[in-house]
Coordinates of C-alpha atoms and ligand atoms in Angstrom, one line a residue:
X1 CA 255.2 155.7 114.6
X2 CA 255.7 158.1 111.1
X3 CA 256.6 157.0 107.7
X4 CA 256.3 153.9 106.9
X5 CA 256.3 152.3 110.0
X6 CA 259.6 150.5 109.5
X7 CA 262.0 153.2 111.0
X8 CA 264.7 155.3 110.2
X9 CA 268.4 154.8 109.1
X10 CA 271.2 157.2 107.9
X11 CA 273.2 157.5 105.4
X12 CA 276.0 159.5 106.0
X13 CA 274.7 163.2 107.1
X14 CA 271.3 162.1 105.7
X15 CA 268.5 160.2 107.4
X16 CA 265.3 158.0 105.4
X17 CA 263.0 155.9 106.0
X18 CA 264.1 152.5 105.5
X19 CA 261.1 151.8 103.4
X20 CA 262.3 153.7 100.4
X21 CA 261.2 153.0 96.5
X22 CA 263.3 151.7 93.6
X23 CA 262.7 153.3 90.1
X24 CA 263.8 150.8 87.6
X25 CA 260.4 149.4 86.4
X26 CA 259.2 152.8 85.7
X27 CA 260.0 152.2 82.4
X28 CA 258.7 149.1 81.8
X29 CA 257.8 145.8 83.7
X30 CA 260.9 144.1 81.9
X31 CA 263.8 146.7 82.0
X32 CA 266.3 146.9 79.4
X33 CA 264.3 144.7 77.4
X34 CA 263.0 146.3 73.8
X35 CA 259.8 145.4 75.5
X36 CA 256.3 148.0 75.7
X37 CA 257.8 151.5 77.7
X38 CA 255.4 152.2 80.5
X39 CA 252.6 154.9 80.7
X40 CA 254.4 157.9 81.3
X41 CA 251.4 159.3 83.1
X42 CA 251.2 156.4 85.1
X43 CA 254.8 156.2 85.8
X44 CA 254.9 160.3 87.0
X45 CA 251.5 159.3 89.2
X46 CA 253.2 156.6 91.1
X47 CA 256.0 158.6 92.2
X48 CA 254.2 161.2 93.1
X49 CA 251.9 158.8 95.3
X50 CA 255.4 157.2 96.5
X51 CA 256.4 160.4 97.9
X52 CA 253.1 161.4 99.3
X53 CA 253.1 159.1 100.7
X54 CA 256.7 159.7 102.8
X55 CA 258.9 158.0 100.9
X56 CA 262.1 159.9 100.9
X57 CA 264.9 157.3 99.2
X58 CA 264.6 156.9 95.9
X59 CA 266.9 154.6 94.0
X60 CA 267.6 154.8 90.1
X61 CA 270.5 155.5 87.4
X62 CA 271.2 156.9 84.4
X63 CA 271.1 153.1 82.7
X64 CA 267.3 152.7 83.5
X65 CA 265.7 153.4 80.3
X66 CA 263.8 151.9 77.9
X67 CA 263.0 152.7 74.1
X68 CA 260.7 156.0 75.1
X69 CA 261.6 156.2 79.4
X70 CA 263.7 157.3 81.3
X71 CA 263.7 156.4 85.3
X72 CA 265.6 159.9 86.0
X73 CA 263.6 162.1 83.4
X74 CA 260.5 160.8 84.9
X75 CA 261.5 161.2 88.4
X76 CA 262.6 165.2 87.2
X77 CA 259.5 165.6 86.0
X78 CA 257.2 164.2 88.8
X79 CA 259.4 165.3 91.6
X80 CA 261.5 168.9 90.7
X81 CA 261.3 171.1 92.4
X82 CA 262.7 168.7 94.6
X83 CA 261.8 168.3 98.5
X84 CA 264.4 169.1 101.1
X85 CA 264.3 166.0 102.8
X86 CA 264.2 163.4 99.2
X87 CA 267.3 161.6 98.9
X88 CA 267.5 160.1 95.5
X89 CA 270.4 157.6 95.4
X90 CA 272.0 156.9 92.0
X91 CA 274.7 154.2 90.4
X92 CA 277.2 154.6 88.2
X93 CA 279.7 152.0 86.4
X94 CA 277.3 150.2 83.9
X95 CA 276.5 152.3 81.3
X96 CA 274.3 152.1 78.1
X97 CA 274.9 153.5 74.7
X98 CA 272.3 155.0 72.8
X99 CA 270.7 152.0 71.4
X100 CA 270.4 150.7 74.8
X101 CA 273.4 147.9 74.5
X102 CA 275.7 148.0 77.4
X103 CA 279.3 150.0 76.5
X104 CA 281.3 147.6 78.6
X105 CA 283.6 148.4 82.1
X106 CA 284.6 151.9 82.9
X107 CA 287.8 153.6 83.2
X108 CA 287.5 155.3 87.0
X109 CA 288.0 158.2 85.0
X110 CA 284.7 157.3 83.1
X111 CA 282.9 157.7 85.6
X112 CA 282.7 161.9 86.1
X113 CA 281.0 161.7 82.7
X114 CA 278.2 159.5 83.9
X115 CA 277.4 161.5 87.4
X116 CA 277.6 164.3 85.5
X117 CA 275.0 162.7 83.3
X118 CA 272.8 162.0 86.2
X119 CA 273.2 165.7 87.2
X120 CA 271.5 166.5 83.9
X121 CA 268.7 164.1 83.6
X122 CA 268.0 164.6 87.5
X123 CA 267.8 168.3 87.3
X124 CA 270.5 168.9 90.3
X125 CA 273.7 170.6 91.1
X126 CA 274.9 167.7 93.2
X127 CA 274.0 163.7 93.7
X128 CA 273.0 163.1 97.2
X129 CA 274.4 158.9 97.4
X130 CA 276.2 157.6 94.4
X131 CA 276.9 154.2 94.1
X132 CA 279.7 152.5 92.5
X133 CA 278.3 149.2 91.0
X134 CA 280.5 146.9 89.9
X135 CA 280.6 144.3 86.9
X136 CA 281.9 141.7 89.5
X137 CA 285.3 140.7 91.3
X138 CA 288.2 142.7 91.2
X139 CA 289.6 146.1 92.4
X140 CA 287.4 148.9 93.3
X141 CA 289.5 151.8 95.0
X142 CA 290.9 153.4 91.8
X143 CA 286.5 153.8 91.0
X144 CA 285.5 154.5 94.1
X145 CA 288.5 157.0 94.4
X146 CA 287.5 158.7 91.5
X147 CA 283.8 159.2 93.0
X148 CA 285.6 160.6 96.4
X149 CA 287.5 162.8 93.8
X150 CA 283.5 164.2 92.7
X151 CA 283.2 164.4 96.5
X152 CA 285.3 166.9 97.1
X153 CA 284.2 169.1 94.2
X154 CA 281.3 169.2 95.3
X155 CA 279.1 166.9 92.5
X156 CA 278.6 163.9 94.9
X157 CA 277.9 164.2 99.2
X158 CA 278.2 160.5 99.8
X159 CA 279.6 157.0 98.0
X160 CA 278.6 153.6 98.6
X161 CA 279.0 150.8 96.7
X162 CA 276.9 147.9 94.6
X163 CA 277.2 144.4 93.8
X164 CA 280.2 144.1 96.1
X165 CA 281.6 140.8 98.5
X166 CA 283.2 141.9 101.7
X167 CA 286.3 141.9 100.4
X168 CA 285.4 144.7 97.9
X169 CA 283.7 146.7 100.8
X170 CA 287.1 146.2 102.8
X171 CA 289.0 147.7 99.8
X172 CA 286.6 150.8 99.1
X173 CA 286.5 151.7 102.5
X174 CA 290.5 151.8 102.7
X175 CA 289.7 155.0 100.1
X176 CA 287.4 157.2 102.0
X177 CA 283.8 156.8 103.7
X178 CA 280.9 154.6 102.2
X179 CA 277.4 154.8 103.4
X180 CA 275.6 152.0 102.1
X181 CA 276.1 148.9 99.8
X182 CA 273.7 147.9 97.3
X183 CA 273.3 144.2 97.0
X184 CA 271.2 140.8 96.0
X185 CA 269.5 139.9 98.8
X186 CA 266.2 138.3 99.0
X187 CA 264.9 135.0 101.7
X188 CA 265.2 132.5 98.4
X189 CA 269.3 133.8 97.5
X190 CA 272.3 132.7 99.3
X191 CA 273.6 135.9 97.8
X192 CA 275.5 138.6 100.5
X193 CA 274.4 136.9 103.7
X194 CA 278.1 138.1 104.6
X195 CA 278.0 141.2 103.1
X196 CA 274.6 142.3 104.9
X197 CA 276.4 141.2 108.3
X198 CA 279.6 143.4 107.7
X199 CA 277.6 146.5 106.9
X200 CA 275.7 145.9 110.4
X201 CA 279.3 145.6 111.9
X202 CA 280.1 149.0 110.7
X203 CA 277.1 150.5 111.0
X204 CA 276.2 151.1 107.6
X205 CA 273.0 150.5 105.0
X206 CA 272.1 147.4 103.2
X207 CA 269.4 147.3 100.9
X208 CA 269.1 144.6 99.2
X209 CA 267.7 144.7 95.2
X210 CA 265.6 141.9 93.8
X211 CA 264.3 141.4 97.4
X212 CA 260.7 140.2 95.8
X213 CA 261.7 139.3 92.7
X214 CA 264.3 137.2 94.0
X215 CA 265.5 134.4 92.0
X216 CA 263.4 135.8 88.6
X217 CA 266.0 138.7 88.7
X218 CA 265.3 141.1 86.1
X219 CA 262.5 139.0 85.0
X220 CA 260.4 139.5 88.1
X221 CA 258.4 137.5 90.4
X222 CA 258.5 133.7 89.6
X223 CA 256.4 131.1 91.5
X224 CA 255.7 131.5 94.8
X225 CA 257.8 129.3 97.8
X226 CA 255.2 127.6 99.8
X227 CA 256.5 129.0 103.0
X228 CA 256.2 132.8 101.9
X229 CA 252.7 132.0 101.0
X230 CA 252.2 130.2 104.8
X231 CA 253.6 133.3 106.5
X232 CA 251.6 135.8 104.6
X233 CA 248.6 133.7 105.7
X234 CA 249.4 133.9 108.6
X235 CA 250.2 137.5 108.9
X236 CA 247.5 138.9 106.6
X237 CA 249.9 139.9 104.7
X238 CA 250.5 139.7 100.5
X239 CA 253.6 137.4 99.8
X240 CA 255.2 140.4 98.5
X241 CA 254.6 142.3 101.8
X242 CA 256.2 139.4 103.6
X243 CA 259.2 139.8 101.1
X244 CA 259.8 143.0 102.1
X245 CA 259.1 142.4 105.6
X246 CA 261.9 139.8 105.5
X247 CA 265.0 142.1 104.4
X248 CA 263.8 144.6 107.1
X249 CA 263.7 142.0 109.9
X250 CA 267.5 141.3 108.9
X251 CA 268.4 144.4 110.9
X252 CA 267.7 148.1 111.6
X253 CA 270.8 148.8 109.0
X254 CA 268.9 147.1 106.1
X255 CA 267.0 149.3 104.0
X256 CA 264.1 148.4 101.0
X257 CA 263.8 149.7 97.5
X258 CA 261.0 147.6 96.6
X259 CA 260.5 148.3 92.3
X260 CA 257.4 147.9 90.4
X261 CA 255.2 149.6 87.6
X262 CA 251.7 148.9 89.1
X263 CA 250.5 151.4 90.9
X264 CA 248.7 149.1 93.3
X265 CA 251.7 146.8 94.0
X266 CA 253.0 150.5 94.9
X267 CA 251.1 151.3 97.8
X268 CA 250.8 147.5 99.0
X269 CA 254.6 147.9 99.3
X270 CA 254.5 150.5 101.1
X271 CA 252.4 149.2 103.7
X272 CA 255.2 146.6 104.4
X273 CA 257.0 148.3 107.0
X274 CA 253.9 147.7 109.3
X275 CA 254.2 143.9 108.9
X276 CA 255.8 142.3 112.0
X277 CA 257.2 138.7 111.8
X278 CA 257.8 136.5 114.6
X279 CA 261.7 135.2 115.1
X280 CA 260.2 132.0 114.4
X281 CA 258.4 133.2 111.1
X282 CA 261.9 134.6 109.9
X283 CA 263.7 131.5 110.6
X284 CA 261.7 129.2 108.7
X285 CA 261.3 131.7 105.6
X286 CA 265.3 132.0 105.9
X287 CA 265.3 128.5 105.5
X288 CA 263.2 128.6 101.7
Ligands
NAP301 N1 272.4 147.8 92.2 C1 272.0 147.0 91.2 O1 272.7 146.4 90.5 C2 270.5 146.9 91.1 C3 270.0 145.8 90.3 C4 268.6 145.7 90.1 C5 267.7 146.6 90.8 N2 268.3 147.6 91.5 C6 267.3 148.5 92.2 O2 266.6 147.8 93.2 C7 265.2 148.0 93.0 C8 264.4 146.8 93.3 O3 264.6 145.8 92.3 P1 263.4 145.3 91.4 O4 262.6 146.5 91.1 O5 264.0 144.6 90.2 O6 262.9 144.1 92.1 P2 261.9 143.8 93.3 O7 261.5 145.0 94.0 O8 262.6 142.7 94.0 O9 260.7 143.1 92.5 C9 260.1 143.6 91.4 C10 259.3 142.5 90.8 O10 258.3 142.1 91.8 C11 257.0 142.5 91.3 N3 256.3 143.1 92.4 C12 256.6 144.3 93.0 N4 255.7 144.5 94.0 C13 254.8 143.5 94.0 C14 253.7 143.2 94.8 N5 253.3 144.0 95.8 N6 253.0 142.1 94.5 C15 253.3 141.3 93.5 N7 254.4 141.5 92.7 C16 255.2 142.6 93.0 C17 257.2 143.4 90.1 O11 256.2 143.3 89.2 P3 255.2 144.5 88.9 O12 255.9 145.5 88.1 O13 254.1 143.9 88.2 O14 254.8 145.0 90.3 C18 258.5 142.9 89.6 O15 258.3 141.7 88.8 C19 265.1 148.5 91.5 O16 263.9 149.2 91.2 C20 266.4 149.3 91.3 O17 266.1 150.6 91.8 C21 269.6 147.7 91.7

């Protein structure tokens, strides 16, 4: 088995491993806080180390900064020039003013200005996936129009679609392909059970965010469940590991983007796609 040992899944005319990395705590443990910025050297090292070590799926946005980092300027500088097969999958819709505060919804017309953003800080001519990520319920074809509007000009190859209920995945796909829907999702959150099922119906990728951090959100790990901690014993694995392991085990559709800023959580993630549960292990942590 290559890669990570977890498999392969496409999105759209592009294929990754489903073990991929997210980029958000690159610049800083706590993001969007006013907190300490990471170690820029540290934060270069890690995605370098990410992609030696196969990772091809790389998940940020133009909002992940803190005071002194930024998640796509550090991914420019650690990965350009670029490998053929990286796909690094971006997000637009919440958007961040200078200071950091967030500007508020976006016009679907709004939303050129940030991919072209991304174009800038990324280094590219063109973003590979580009979520839409909403702010919540409500209407998403006139956004994710405009993104299929980027399509065609050439700035964009695929759309999918973040924080979205069926209903909203429905909608966006009455306007034009999506690839993959970007979602909550860990064992501990009754968040997109639904969602997670319709994408397998159609064939397309989930990957869940907050998958370890789960119920601490942006604010990260919180105490352990007991039956995460069980499981890992049992498997040898970290509880983080089994975390990870969890999401994949929901289907070959669901992809990981596991986040962190220590390098040693890094390649422990990584090793996650090698951790087999048994149906019996995934029921009782699906009941946590
Ligand atoms: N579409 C959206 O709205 C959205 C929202 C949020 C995030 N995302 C994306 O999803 C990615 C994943 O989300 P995330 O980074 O917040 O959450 P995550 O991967 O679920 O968990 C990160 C938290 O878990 C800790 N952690 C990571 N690996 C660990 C390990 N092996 N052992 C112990 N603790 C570990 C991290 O702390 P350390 O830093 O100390 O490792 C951090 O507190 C993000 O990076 C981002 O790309 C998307």
């Amino acid at each position: 088995m290559t890669g990570s040992g977890a498999g392969r899944f496409a999105l759209g005319d592009l294929t990754v491993d489903r073990l991929g990395f997210g980029a958000m705590r690159l610049t800083g443990s706590r993001p969007f806080s006013a907190g300490e910025p990471s170690d820029r050297d540290t934060s270069i090292a890690m995605l370098r180390r990410a992609v030696d070590r196969g990772v091809d799926h790389v998940d940020t946005a133009a909002f992940y900064f803190s005071r002194t980092r930024s998640a796509n300027e550090l991914i420019n500088t650690a990965l350009a020039p670029y490998p053929d097969d990286l796909v690094i999958v971006t997000k637009v819709g919440p958007h961040r003013g200078l200071d950091g505060s967030w500007n508020g919804k976006p016009e679907p017309a709004d939303l050129r200005g940030q991919v072209e953003e991304n174009l800038r800080q990324l280094g590219r001519d063109h973003l590979s996936v580009v979520n839409y990520r909403t702010y919540g319920p409500g209407p998403v074809a006139e956004h994710v129009g405009a993104l299929h509007d980027l399509v065609t000009e050439g700035l964009v190859r695929h759309v999918g679609v973040s924080n979205v209920t069926v209903e909203q995945l429905d909608e966006a796909l009455t306007v034009g392909p999506v690839v993959c829907v970007q979602n909550r999702y860990s064992l501990d959150s009754d968040h997109s059970h639904d969602v997670l099922a319709r994408c397998g119906e159609l064939g397309i990728a989930f990957v869940p965010f907050f998958a370890i951090a789960g119920p601490g959100r942006e604010a990260g790990a919180t105490e352990e469940v007991d039956v995460v901690g069980e499981v890992a014993a049992e498997v040898g694995a970290s509880p983080a590991q089994v975390r990870i392991a969890y999401t994949l085990h929901q289907g070959d559709h669901v992809l990981a983007i596991p986040g962190t800023s220590n390098p040693d959580h890094l390649d422990a993630n990584l090793d996650a796609g090698r951790v087999r549960l048994t149906d019996d292990q995934v029921r009782r942590l699906g009941q946590a």
